[in-house]
Coordinates of C-alpha atoms in Angstrom, one line a residue:
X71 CA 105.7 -137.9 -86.3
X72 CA 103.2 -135.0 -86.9
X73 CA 103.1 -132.1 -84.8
X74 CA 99.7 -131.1 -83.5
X75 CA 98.6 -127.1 -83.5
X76 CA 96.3 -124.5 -82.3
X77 CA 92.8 -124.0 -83.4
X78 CA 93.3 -121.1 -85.8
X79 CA 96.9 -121.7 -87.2
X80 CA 96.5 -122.5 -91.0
X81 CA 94.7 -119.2 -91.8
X82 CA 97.5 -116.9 -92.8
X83 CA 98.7 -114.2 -90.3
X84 CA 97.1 -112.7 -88.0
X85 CA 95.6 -109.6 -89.1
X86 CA 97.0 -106.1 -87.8
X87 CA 94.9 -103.5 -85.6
X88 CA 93.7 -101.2 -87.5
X89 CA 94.9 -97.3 -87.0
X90 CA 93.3 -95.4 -83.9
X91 CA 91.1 -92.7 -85.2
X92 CA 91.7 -88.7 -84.8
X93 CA 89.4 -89.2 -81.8
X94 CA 91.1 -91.9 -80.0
X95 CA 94.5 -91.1 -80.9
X96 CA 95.1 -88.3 -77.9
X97 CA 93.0 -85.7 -79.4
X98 CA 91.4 -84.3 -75.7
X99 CA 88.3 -85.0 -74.7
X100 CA 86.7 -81.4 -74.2
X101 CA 87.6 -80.6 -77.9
X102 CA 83.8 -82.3 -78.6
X103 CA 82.4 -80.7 -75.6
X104 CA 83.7 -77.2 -76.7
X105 CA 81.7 -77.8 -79.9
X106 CA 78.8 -79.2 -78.4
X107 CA 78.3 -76.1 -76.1
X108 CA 79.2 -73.6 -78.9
X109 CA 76.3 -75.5 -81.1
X110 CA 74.2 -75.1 -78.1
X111 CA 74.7 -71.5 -77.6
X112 CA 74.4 -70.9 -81.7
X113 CA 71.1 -72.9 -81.5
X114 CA 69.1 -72.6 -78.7
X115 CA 70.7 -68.8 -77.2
X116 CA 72.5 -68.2 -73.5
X117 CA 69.2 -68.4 -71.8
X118 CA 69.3 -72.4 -71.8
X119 CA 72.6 -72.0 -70.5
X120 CA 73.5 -72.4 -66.5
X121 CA 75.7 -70.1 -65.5
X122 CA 79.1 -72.5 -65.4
X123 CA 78.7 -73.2 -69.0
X124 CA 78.3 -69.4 -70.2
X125 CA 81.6 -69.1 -68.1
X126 CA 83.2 -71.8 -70.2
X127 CA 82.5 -70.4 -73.2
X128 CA 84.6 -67.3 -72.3
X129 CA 87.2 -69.4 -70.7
X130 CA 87.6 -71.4 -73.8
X131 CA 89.3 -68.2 -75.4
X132 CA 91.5 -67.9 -72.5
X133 CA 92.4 -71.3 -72.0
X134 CA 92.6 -72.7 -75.7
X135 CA 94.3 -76.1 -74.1
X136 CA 92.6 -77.1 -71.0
X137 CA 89.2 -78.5 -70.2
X138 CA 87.9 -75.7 -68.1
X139 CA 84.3 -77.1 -67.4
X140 CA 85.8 -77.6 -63.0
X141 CA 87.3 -74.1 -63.2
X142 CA 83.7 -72.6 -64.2
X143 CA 82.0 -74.7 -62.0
X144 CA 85.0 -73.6 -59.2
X145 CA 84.4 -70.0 -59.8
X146 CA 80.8 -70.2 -59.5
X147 CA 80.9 -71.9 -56.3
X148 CA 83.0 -69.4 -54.8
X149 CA 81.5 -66.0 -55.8
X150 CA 77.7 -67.6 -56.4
X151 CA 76.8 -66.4 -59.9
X152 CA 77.6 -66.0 -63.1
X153 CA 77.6 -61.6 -62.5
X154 CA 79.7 -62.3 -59.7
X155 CA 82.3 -63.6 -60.8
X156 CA 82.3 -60.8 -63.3
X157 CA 81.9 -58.8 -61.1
X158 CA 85.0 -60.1 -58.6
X159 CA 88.0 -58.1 -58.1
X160 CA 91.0 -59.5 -60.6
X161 CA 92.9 -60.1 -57.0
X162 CA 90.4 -62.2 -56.0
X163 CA 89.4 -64.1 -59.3
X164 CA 93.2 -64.7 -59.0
X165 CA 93.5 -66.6 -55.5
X166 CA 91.7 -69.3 -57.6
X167 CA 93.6 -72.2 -59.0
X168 CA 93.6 -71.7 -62.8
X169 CA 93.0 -68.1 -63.1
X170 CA 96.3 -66.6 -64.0
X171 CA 96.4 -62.4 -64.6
X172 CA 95.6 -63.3 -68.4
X173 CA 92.6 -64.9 -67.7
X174 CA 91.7 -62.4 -64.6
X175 CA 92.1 -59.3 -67.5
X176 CA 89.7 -60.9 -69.9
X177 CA 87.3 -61.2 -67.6
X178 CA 87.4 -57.8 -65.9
X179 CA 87.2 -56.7 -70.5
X180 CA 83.9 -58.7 -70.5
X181 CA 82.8 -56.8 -67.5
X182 CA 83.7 -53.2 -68.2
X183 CA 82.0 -54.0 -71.9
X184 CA 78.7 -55.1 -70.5
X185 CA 79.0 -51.7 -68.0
X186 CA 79.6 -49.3 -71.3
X187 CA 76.6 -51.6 -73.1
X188 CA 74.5 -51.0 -70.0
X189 CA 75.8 -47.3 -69.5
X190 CA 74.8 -46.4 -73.2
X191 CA 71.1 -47.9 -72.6
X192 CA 70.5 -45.5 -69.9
X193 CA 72.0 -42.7 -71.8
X194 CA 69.8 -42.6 -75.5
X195 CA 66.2 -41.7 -73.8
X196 CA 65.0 -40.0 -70.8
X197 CA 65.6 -41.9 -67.5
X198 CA 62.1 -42.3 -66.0
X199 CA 61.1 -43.6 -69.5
X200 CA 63.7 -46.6 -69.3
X201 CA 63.4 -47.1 -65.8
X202 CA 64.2 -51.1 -66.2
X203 CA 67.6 -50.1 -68.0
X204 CA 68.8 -47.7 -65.1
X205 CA 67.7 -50.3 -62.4
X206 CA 70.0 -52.6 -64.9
X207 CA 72.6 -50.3 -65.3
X208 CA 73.1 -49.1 -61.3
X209 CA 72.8 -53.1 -60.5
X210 CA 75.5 -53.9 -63.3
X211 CA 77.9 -51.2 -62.1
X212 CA 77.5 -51.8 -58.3
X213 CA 75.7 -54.5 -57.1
X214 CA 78.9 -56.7 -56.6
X215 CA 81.5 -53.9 -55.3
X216 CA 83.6 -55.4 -52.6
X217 CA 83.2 -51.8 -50.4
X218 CA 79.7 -48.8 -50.5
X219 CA 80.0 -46.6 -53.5
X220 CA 77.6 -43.2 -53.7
X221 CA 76.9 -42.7 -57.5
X222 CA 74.9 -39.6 -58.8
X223 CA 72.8 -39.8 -61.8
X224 CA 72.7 -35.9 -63.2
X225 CA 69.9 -35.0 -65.0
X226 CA 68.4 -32.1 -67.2
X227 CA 65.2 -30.5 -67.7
X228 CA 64.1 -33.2 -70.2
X229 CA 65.5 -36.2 -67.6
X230 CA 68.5 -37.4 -70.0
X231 CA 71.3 -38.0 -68.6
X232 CA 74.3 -35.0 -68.1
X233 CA 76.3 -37.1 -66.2
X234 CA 77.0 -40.0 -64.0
X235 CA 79.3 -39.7 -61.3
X236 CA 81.0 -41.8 -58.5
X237 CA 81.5 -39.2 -55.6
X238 CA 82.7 -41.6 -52.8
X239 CA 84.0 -44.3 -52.0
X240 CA 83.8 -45.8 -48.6
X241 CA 84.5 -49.3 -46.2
X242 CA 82.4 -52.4 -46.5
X243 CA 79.4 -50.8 -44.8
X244 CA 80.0 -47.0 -44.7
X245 CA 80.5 -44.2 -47.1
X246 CA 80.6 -40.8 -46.3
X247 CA 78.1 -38.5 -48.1
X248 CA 78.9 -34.7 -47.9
X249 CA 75.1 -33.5 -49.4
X250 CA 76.6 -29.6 -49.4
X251 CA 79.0 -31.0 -52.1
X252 CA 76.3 -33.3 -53.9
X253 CA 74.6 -30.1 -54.6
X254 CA 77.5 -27.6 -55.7
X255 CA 78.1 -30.4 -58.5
X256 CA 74.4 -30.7 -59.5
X257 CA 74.9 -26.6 -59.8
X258 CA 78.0 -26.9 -61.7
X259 CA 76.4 -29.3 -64.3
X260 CA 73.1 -27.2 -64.3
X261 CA 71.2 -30.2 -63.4
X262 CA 67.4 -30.1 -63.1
X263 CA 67.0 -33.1 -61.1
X264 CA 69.6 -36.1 -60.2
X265 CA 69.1 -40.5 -58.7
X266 CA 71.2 -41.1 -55.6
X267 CA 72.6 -44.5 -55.6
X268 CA 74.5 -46.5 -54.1
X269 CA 75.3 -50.2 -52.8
X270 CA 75.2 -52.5 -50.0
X271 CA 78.3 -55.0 -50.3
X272 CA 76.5 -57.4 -47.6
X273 CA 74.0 -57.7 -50.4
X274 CA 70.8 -57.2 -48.4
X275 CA 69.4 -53.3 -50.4
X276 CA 67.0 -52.2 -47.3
X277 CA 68.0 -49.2 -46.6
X278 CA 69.7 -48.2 -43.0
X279 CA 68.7 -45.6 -40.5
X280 CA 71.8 -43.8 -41.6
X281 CA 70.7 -44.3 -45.3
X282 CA 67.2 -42.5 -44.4
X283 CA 68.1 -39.6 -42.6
X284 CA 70.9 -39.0 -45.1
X285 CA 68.4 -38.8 -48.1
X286 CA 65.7 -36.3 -46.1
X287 CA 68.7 -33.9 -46.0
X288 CA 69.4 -34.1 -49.8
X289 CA 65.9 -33.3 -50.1
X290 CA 65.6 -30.6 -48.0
X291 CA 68.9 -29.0 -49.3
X292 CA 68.0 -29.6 -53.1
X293 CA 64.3 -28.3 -52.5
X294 CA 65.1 -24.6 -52.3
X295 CA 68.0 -24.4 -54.7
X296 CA 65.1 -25.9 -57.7
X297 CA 66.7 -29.4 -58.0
X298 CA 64.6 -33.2 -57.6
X299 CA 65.8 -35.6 -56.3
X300 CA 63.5 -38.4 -58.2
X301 CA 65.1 -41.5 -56.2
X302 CA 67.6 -42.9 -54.1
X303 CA 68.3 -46.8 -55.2
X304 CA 70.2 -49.1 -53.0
X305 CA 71.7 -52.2 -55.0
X306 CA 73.0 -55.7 -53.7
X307 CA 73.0 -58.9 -55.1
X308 CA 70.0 -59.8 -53.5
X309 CA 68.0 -57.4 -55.4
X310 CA 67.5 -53.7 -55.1
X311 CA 65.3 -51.2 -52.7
X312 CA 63.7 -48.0 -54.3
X313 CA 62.9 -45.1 -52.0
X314 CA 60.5 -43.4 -54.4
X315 CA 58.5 -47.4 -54.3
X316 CA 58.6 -47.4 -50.6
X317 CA 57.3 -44.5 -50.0
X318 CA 60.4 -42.3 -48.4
X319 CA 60.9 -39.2 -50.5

């Protein structure tokens, strides 16, 4: 009696799948991407970049095993730019699933470096010759502070920088300015002329009633005692407001 079989049998035995490959055989799938966007960087520079992906490339030092293309597009959404997330207070950057205190820390580094970069900018040549690098410098330092902040720039005769100088900080919307002891400091560091600045957390710069008359008494304090004020700058993420440009000092 013969015994019938299945189309195929005769041909030896079947033949063995062949091995996975690196790729296939659990390596993750953002390993590529991380190379991909490195290669982009490399190549083409951070200005083809959107913000998110200029955030992952510093997150990928922090988080060596995780895709972390939602978290930068997470962080983004909540604090609406690249700077702002920088610019975030580590307690906040924290509330955000994902960022631990490690990742927080590295962050705040990448900030205070781009201040000090910013910082030494302003400080190699006279101010009103690098005007774009203190408009930079006040925006990098302020524009993204979660309360107001009144910052003096001190000057000398040559308008270089003697020093720059936090000399309050207030509440979301108010910080008390003391002009009496904005001048004893600009006579203690001998300076010739000194910026006001400061910032408006609700990130709209046009300056307040408050903000005004608070400048017209610098001026008429510092008049008499030989010191300029050249300008009082008000930063916010939405831009920034001159008073010397608008015509109020």
């Amino acid at each position: 009696m013969s015994v019938g079989i299945g189309k195929g049998a005769g041909k030896g035995p079947r033949k063995a799948p062949s091995p996975a490959s690196p790729s296939d055989a659990g390596t993750p799938h953002y390993r590529g991407h991380r190379e991909r966007l490195r290669t982009r960087f490399e190549e083409s520079g951070a200005e083809t970049l959107p913000d998110y992906e200029l955030l992952e490339l510093l997150l990928f030092r922090s988080i060596p095993q995780r895709d972390v293309k939602p978290l930068a597009k997470e962080l983004i959404q909540r604090f609406g730019s690249f700077a702002e997330v920088l610019g975030a207070p580590a307690s906040r950057l924290t509330e955000v699933k994902g960022v631990g205190e490690g990742v927080a820390l590295d962050l705040k580094i990448v900030e205070a470096a781009l201040k000090r970069m910013a910082k030494g900018a302003v400080g190699k040549r006279p101010v009103l010759s690098s005007w774009s690098s203190v408009l930079d410098y006040c925006r990098m330092a302020m524009a993204f502070a979660e309360r107001e902040q009144f910052r003096i720039l001190f000057l000398d005769k040559k308008n270089t920088l003697i020093a720059d100088e936090v000399q309050q900080t207030g509440t979301v919307d108010h910080t008390p300015v003391y002009p009496r002891e904005v001048m004893r400091r600009a006579l203690e560091l001998s300076a010739s002329a000194i910026i006001l600045v400061h910032n408006h957390p609700s990130g709209d710069p046009t300056p307040s009633g408050a903000d005004m008359r608070m400048t017209r008494e610098l001026v008429d304090i510092a008049k008499p005692l030989g010191v300029a004020i050249h300008d009082h700058i008000i930063v916010g993420r939405d831009g920034h407001a001159s008073f010397r440009s608008l015509g109020l000092i």
